[in-house]
Amino acid sequence: GGTRAAQSVLAALLYSNTYEKSWKPMSIHCHFLHSAKPHPALYYKVSSLKDGKNYCTREVNLFQNDQLIFRATVSLQAYQLEGSAANLRGQLSHNRAPPLIGKDIDHPDDMLTQEELFKIWSKKAMNKKHLEYLKGKNCEEEVIRCYNREPCIWKLPLDMFDQDLVSDEERHAPPSDRTLRYWVKTKDSLKNPSIFNWVAIAYISDYFYLSA
């Protein structure tokens, strides 16, 4: 899911960015219509729904075997606003203040590597129904092998996958008030951060954040 969202953001930016003007995504709305397969190749088709001086909207359709399997609507904003929009003071903000290291989140050196945490989690999760397909296999190795294929490296808290370690206050809070904090970085350097920072964020938006 994150791969399709990330590649759709990339497709929209490659379609829209020019030498004279660069864009950044404001939102993406995804519709997962059919599952994707490893082969054959995926084909992205981008079309313009709205063109503006400061804002534009792109529709990204993903095809495999000539079947539409995914659709995204990506809203973009120009990096350099023009006209009256450039003179606006203050923007709507729906995000929380960033966490304080050492108070709201531990330093990455004090958190567990993905391999350390997956070993702990896999031992406890072997009795869970959703891991029954791993019966008879080495659960630790299977889980670690799966996540080591990912393009990201994580540093995670001990309670990441263990409800027993989550406080009652956090567990009973509405989903909109829950927090899930961890560190993540890409294994390889991003060639063009003005584009690929957004692609990376789209990718991880469909990952552990959903656990909240």
PDB file of C-alpha atoms in Angstrom:
ATOM      1  CA  GLY A   1       0.000   0.000   0.000  1.00  0.00           C
ATOM      2  CA  GLY A   2       2.749   2.449   0.886  1.00  0.00           C
ATOM      3  CA  THR A   3       4.593   1.603  -2.302  1.00  0.00           C
ATOM      4  CA  ARG A   4       1.585   2.529  -4.437  1.00  0.00           C
ATOM      5  CA  ALA A   5       0.981   5.737  -2.497  1.00  0.00           C
ATOM      6  CA  ALA A   6       4.658   6.698  -2.734  1.00  0.00           C
ATOM      7  CA  GLN A   7       4.932   5.961  -6.442  1.00  0.00           C
ATOM      8  CA  SER A   8       1.720   7.882  -7.112  1.00  0.00           C
ATOM      9  CA  VAL A   9       3.139  10.946  -5.365  1.00  0.00           C
ATOM     10  CA  LEU A  10       6.318  10.566  -7.407  1.00  0.00           C
ATOM     11  CA  ALA A  11       4.347  10.213 -10.648  1.00  0.00           C
ATOM     12  CA  ALA A  12       2.301  13.339  -9.873  1.00  0.00           C
ATOM     13  CA  LEU A  13       5.443  15.353  -9.103  1.00  0.00           C
ATOM     14  CA  LEU A  14       7.341  14.157 -12.171  1.00  0.00           C
ATOM     15  CA  TYR A  15       4.307  15.028 -14.299  1.00  0.00           C
ATOM     16  CA  SER A  16       3.921  18.509 -12.786  1.00  0.00           C
ATOM     17  CA  ASN A  17       7.422  19.786 -12.002  1.00  0.00           C
ATOM     18  CA  THR A  18       9.124  21.908 -14.621  1.00  0.00           C
ATOM     19  CA  TYR A  19      12.365  23.838 -14.763  1.00  0.00           C
ATOM     20  CA  GLU A  20      10.449  27.012 -13.988  1.00  0.00           C
ATOM     21  CA  LYS A  21       8.181  25.659 -11.238  1.00  0.00           C
ATOM     22  CA  SER A  22       8.337  23.010  -8.514  1.00  0.00           C
ATOM     23  CA  TRP A  23       5.433  21.541  -6.566  1.00  0.00           C
ATOM     24  CA  LYS A  24       4.942  19.727  -3.272  1.00  0.00           C
ATOM     25  CA  PRO A  25       2.029  17.473  -2.257  1.00  0.00           C
ATOM     26  CA  MET A  26      -0.629  18.743   0.146  1.00  0.00           C
ATOM     27  CA  SER A  27      -2.759  15.604   0.298  1.00  0.00           C
ATOM     28  CA  ILE A  28      -3.284  12.232  -1.291  1.00  0.00           C
ATOM     29  CA  HIS A  29      -6.516  10.219  -1.341  1.00  0.00           C
ATOM     30  CA  CYS A  30      -6.059   6.567  -2.295  1.00  0.00           C
ATOM     31  CA  HIS A  31      -8.473   3.930  -3.544  1.00  0.00           C
ATOM     32  CA  PHE A  32      -7.171   0.350  -3.466  1.00  0.00           C
ATOM     33  CA  LEU A  33      -9.234  -1.490  -6.070  1.00  0.00           C
ATOM     34  CA  HIS A  34      -7.347  -4.743  -6.626  1.00  0.00           C
ATOM     35  CA  SER A  35      -4.222  -6.373  -5.233  1.00  0.00           C
ATOM     36  CA  ALA A  36      -0.943  -5.949  -7.096  1.00  0.00           C
ATOM     37  CA  LYS A  37       1.329  -8.816  -8.123  1.00  0.00           C
ATOM     38  CA  PRO A  38       5.139  -8.907  -8.373  1.00  0.00           C
ATOM     39  CA  HIS A  39       4.881  -9.234 -12.174  1.00  0.00           C
ATOM     40  CA  PRO A  40       4.274  -7.851 -14.754  1.00  0.00           C
ATOM     41  CA  ALA A  41       5.297  -4.212 -14.469  1.00  0.00           C
ATOM     42  CA  LEU A  42       2.998  -1.532 -13.098  1.00  0.00           C
ATOM     43  CA  TYR A  43       1.942   1.313 -15.367  1.00  0.00           C
ATOM     44  CA  TYR A  44       1.062   4.739 -13.946  1.00  0.00           C
ATOM     45  CA  LYS A  45      -1.058   7.162 -15.931  1.00  0.00           C
ATOM     46  CA  VAL A  46      -1.298  10.764 -14.679  1.00  0.00           C
ATOM     47  CA  SER A  47      -3.945  13.243 -15.770  1.00  0.00           C
ATOM     48  CA  SER A  48      -4.682  16.808 -14.744  1.00  0.00           C
ATOM     49  CA  LEU A  49      -7.946  17.485 -12.903  1.00  0.00           C
ATOM     50  CA  LYS A  50      -7.155  21.108 -12.101  1.00  0.00           C
ATOM     51  CA  ASP A  51      -4.367  23.503 -13.064  1.00  0.00           C
ATOM     52  CA  GLY A  52      -3.762  26.674 -11.112  1.00  0.00           C
ATOM     53  CA  LYS A  53      -1.096  29.240 -10.408  1.00  0.00           C
ATOM     54  CA  ASN A  54      -0.496  28.036  -6.853  1.00  0.00           C
ATOM     55  CA  TYR A  55      -2.460  24.811  -6.542  1.00  0.00           C
ATOM     56  CA  CYS A  56      -3.206  21.899  -8.846  1.00  0.00           C
ATOM     57  CA  THR A  57      -4.752  18.436  -8.652  1.00  0.00           C
ATOM     58  CA  ARG A  58      -3.623  15.264 -10.394  1.00  0.00           C
ATOM     59  CA  GLU A  59      -5.333  11.924 -10.831  1.00  0.00           C
ATOM     60  CA  VAL A  60      -2.991   8.955 -10.868  1.00  0.00           C
ATOM     61  CA  ASN A  61      -4.290   5.616 -12.170  1.00  0.00           C
ATOM     62  CA  LEU A  62      -2.246   2.463 -11.737  1.00  0.00           C
ATOM     63  CA  PHE A  63      -2.665  -0.414 -14.176  1.00  0.00           C
ATOM     64  CA  GLN A  64      -1.409  -3.984 -14.215  1.00  0.00           C
ATOM     65  CA  ASN A  65      -2.362  -6.422 -16.966  1.00  0.00           C
ATOM     66  CA  ASP A  66      -4.508  -3.602 -18.408  1.00  0.00           C
ATOM     67  CA  GLN A  67      -6.604  -3.645 -15.218  1.00  0.00           C
ATOM     68  CA  LEU A  68      -7.076  -0.546 -13.066  1.00  0.00           C
ATOM     69  CA  ILE A  69      -5.902  -1.658  -9.610  1.00  0.00           C
ATOM     70  CA  PHE A  70      -5.320   1.645  -7.791  1.00  0.00           C
ATOM     71  CA  ARG A  71      -6.381   5.270  -8.077  1.00  0.00           C
ATOM     72  CA  ALA A  72      -5.027   8.314  -6.232  1.00  0.00           C
ATOM     73  CA  THR A  73      -5.981  11.965  -6.211  1.00  0.00           C
ATOM     74  CA  VAL A  74      -2.951  14.107  -5.368  1.00  0.00           C
ATOM     75  CA  SER A  75      -3.257  17.793  -4.495  1.00  0.00           C
ATOM     76  CA  LEU A  76      -0.133  19.887  -5.038  1.00  0.00           C
ATOM     77  CA  GLN A  77       0.999  23.325  -3.910  1.00  0.00           C
ATOM     78  CA  ALA A  78       3.698  25.409  -5.555  1.00  0.00           C
ATOM     79  CA  TYR A  79       6.867  25.879  -3.516  1.00  0.00           C
ATOM     80  CA  GLN A  80       6.811  29.552  -4.477  1.00  0.00           C
ATOM     81  CA  LEU A  81       3.334  31.031  -4.086  1.00  0.00           C
ATOM     82  CA  GLU A  82       2.311  33.905  -6.313  1.00  0.00           C
ATOM     83  CA  GLY A  83      -0.223  36.718  -6.094  1.00  0.00           C
ATOM     84  CA  SER A  84      -2.461  37.123  -3.040  1.00  0.00           C
ATOM     85  CA  ALA A  85      -1.587  33.641  -1.762  1.00  0.00           C
ATOM     86  CA  ALA A  86       2.023  34.732  -1.358  1.00  0.00           C
ATOM     87  CA  ASN A  87       0.937  37.497   1.027  1.00  0.00           C
ATOM     88  CA  LEU A  88      -1.018  35.261   3.409  1.00  0.00           C
ATOM     89  CA  ARG A  89       0.209  35.310   6.986  1.00  0.00           C
ATOM     90  CA  GLY A  90      -0.421  32.139   8.924  1.00  0.00           C
ATOM     91  CA  GLN A  91      -1.632  28.787   7.667  1.00  0.00           C
ATOM     92  CA  LEU A  92      -4.042  26.242   9.053  1.00  0.00           C
ATOM     93  CA  SER A  93      -2.115  23.627  11.000  1.00  0.00           C
ATOM     94  CA  HIS A  94      -3.592  20.289  12.022  1.00  0.00           C
ATOM     95  CA  ASN A  95      -0.421  18.659  13.300  1.00  0.00           C
ATOM     96  CA  ARG A  96       0.778  18.448  16.886  1.00  0.00           C
ATOM     97  CA  ALA A  97       3.916  20.102  18.153  1.00  0.00           C
ATOM     98  CA  PRO A  98       6.993  17.952  17.473  1.00  0.00           C
ATOM     99  CA  PRO A  99       7.979  15.613  20.321  1.00  0.00           C
ATOM    100  CA  LEU A 100      10.825  16.504  22.649  1.00  0.00           C
ATOM    101  CA  ILE A 101      13.678  14.006  22.578  1.00  0.00           C
ATOM    102  CA  GLY A 102      14.192  12.550  26.024  1.00  0.00           C
ATOM    103  CA  LYS A 103      10.682  13.479  27.163  1.00  0.00           C
ATOM    104  CA  ASP A 104       8.156  12.461  24.520  1.00  0.00           C
ATOM    105  CA  ILE A 105      10.444  10.067  22.683  1.00  0.00           C
ATOM    106  CA  ASP A 106      13.717   8.383  23.575  1.00  0.00           C
ATOM    107  CA  HIS A 107      16.914   9.122  21.719  1.00  0.00           C
ATOM    108  CA  PRO A 108      17.354   6.618  18.859  1.00  0.00           C
ATOM    109  CA  ASP A 109      20.410   5.160  20.617  1.00  0.00           C
ATOM    110  CA  ASP A 110      18.140   4.218  23.536  1.00  0.00           C
ATOM    111  CA  MET A 111      15.559   2.420  21.382  1.00  0.00           C
ATOM    112  CA  LEU A 112      15.548  -1.058  19.880  1.00  0.00           C
ATOM    113  CA  THR A 113      16.678  -1.922  16.393  1.00  0.00           C
ATOM    114  CA  GLN A 114      14.071  -3.490  14.156  1.00  0.00           C
ATOM    115  CA  GLU A 115      15.822  -6.857  14.419  1.00  0.00           C
ATOM    116  CA  GLU A 116      15.889  -6.744  18.231  1.00  0.00           C
ATOM    117  CA  LEU A 117      12.228  -5.818  18.493  1.00  0.00           C
ATOM    118  CA  PHE A 118      11.015  -8.238  15.814  1.00  0.00           C
ATOM    119  CA  LYS A 119      12.713 -11.094  17.672  1.00  0.00           C
ATOM    120  CA  ILE A 120      10.826 -10.153  20.855  1.00  0.00           C
ATOM    121  CA  TRP A 121       7.546  -9.636  18.995  1.00  0.00           C
ATOM    122  CA  SER A 122       7.711 -12.783  16.880  1.00  0.00           C
ATOM    123  CA  LYS A 123       8.130 -15.028  19.947  1.00  0.00           C
ATOM    124  CA  LYS A 124       5.032 -13.545  21.561  1.00  0.00           C
ATOM    125  CA  ALA A 125       3.035 -13.371  18.324  1.00  0.00           C
ATOM    126  CA  MET A 126       3.475 -17.023  17.341  1.00  0.00           C
ATOM    127  CA  ASN A 127       0.283 -17.863  19.223  1.00  0.00           C
ATOM    128  CA  LYS A 128      -1.708 -15.164  17.426  1.00  0.00           C
ATOM    129  CA  LYS A 129      -4.136 -16.207  14.706  1.00  0.00           C
ATOM    130  CA  HIS A 130      -2.713 -13.873  12.067  1.00  0.00           C
ATOM    131  CA  LEU A 131       0.659 -15.678  12.254  1.00  0.00           C
ATOM    132  CA  GLU A 132      -0.661 -19.203  11.915  1.00  0.00           C
ATOM    133  CA  TYR A 133       0.808 -19.387   8.413  1.00  0.00           C
ATOM    134  CA  LEU A 134       4.269 -19.367  10.025  1.00  0.00           C
ATOM    135  CA  LYS A 135       3.640 -22.539  12.024  1.00  0.00           C
ATOM    136  CA  GLY A 136       6.423 -24.995  11.430  1.00  0.00           C
ATOM    137  CA  LYS A 137       8.795 -22.275  10.230  1.00  0.00           C
ATOM    138  CA  ASN A 138      11.408 -20.272  12.075  1.00  0.00           C
ATOM    139  CA  CYS A 139       9.206 -17.314  12.952  1.00  0.00           C
ATOM    140  CA  GLU A 140      12.039 -15.023  13.967  1.00  0.00           C
ATOM    141  CA  GLU A 141      13.939 -15.505  10.724  1.00  0.00           C
ATOM    142  CA  GLU A 142      10.822 -15.176   8.564  1.00  0.00           C
ATOM    143  CA  VAL A 143       9.742 -11.893  10.190  1.00  0.00           C
ATOM    144  CA  ILE A 144      13.236 -10.393  10.135  1.00  0.00           C
ATOM    145  CA  ARG A 145      13.827 -11.491   6.538  1.00  0.00           C
ATOM    146  CA  CYS A 146      10.551  -9.874   5.493  1.00  0.00           C
ATOM    147  CA  TYR A 147      11.288  -6.507   7.099  1.00  0.00           C
ATOM    148  CA  ASN A 148      14.946  -6.448   6.081  1.00  0.00           C
ATOM    149  CA  ARG A 149      13.793  -6.232   2.439  1.00  0.00           C
ATOM    150  CA  GLU A 150      12.286  -2.823   3.175  1.00  0.00           C
ATOM    151  CA  PRO A 151      14.095   0.374   2.111  1.00  0.00           C
ATOM    152  CA  CYS A 152      13.911   1.782   5.672  1.00  0.00           C
ATOM    153  CA  ILE A 153      15.722   1.310   8.977  1.00  0.00           C
ATOM    154  CA  TRP A 154      13.745   1.760  12.197  1.00  0.00           C
ATOM    155  CA  LYS A 155      14.538   2.380  15.857  1.00  0.00           C
ATOM    156  CA  LEU A 156      11.463   1.391  17.857  1.00  0.00           C
ATOM    157  CA  PRO A 157      10.125   1.509  21.445  1.00  0.00           C
ATOM    158  CA  LEU A 158       9.600  -1.719  23.394  1.00  0.00           C
ATOM    159  CA  ASP A 159       5.817  -1.252  23.513  1.00  0.00           C
ATOM    160  CA  MET A 160       5.571  -0.871  19.724  1.00  0.00           C
ATOM    161  CA  PHE A 161       3.758  -4.179  19.178  1.00  0.00           C
ATOM    162  CA  ASP A 162       2.866  -5.163  22.737  1.00  0.00           C
ATOM    163  CA  GLN A 163      -0.480  -3.963  24.105  1.00  0.00           C
ATOM    164  CA  ASP A 164       0.476  -5.264  27.543  1.00  0.00           C
ATOM    165  CA  LEU A 165       3.144  -2.577  27.780  1.00  0.00           C
ATOM    166  CA  VAL A 166       0.899   0.295  26.644  1.00  0.00           C
ATOM    167  CA  SER A 167      -0.511   2.471  29.428  1.00  0.00           C
ATOM    168  CA  ASP A 168      -4.235   2.291  30.198  1.00  0.00           C
ATOM    169  CA  GLU A 169      -4.553   5.999  29.404  1.00  0.00           C
ATOM    170  CA  GLU A 170      -3.096   5.493  25.933  1.00  0.00           C
ATOM    171  CA  ARG A 171      -4.995   2.288  25.238  1.00  0.00           C
ATOM    172  CA  HIS A 172      -8.388   3.777  26.058  1.00  0.00           C
ATOM    173  CA  ALA A 173      -7.828   7.114  24.330  1.00  0.00           C
ATOM    174  CA  PRO A 174      -9.707   7.831  21.080  1.00  0.00           C
ATOM    175  CA  PRO A 175      -7.606   6.896  18.026  1.00  0.00           C
ATOM    176  CA  SER A 176      -7.248  10.583  17.121  1.00  0.00           C
ATOM    177  CA  ASP A 177      -5.541  11.236  20.485  1.00  0.00           C
ATOM    178  CA  ARG A 178      -3.182   8.258  20.491  1.00  0.00           C
ATOM    179  CA  THR A 179       0.503   8.628  19.756  1.00  0.00           C
ATOM    180  CA  LEU A 180       2.978   6.302  18.109  1.00  0.00           C
ATOM    181  CA  ARG A 181       6.524   7.578  17.962  1.00  0.00           C
ATOM    182  CA  TYR A 182       9.597   5.942  16.478  1.00  0.00           C
ATOM    183  CA  TRP A 183      12.600   6.770  14.345  1.00  0.00           C
ATOM    184  CA  VAL A 184      12.919   5.891  10.673  1.00  0.00           C
ATOM    185  CA  LYS A 185      15.400   6.684   7.931  1.00  0.00           C
ATOM    186  CA  THR A 186      16.026   5.436   4.425  1.00  0.00           C
ATOM    187  CA  LYS A 187      18.860   2.996   3.832  1.00  0.00           C
ATOM    188  CA  ASP A 188      20.093   5.034   0.865  1.00  0.00           C
ATOM    189  CA  SER A 189      20.517   8.772   0.545  1.00  0.00           C
ATOM    190  CA  LEU A 190      17.721  10.546  -1.285  1.00  0.00           C
ATOM    191  CA  LYS A 191      18.941  11.915  -4.620  1.00  0.00           C
ATOM    192  CA  ASN A 192      16.533  14.854  -4.744  1.00  0.00           C
ATOM    193  CA  PRO A 193      15.087  15.610  -1.273  1.00  0.00           C
ATOM    194  CA  SER A 194      12.636  18.201  -2.626  1.00  0.00           C
ATOM    195  CA  ILE A 195      10.905  15.300  -4.401  1.00  0.00           C
ATOM    196  CA  PHE A 196      11.870  12.143  -2.561  1.00  0.00           C
ATOM    197  CA  ASN A 197      11.290  13.422   0.981  1.00  0.00           C
ATOM    198  CA  TRP A 198       7.592  13.524   0.053  1.00  0.00           C
ATOM    199  CA  VAL A 199       7.785  10.108  -1.578  1.00  0.00           C
ATOM    200  CA  ALA A 200       9.357   8.638   1.562  1.00  0.00           C
ATOM    201  CA  ILE A 201       6.678  10.189   3.796  1.00  0.00           C
ATOM    202  CA  ALA A 202       3.957   8.743   1.579  1.00  0.00           C
ATOM    203  CA  TYR A 203       5.597   5.325   1.843  1.00  0.00           C
ATOM    204  CA  ILE A 204       5.786   5.254   5.651  1.00  0.00           C
ATOM    205  CA  SER A 205       2.290   6.731   6.026  1.00  0.00           C
ATOM    206  CA  ASP A 206       0.924   3.259   5.235  1.00  0.00           C
ATOM    207  CA  TYR A 207       3.221   1.527   7.704  1.00  0.00           C
ATOM    208  CA  PHE A 208       3.431   1.360  11.494  1.00  0.00           C
ATOM    209  CA  TYR A 209       1.429   4.578  11.931  1.00  0.00           C
ATOM    210  CA  LEU A 210      -1.680   2.525  11.226  1.00  0.00           C
ATOM    211  CA  SER A 211      -1.063   0.669  14.503  1.00  0.00           C
ATOM    212  CA  ALA A 212      -2.272   3.742  16.381  1.00  0.00           C
TER     213      ALA A 212
END
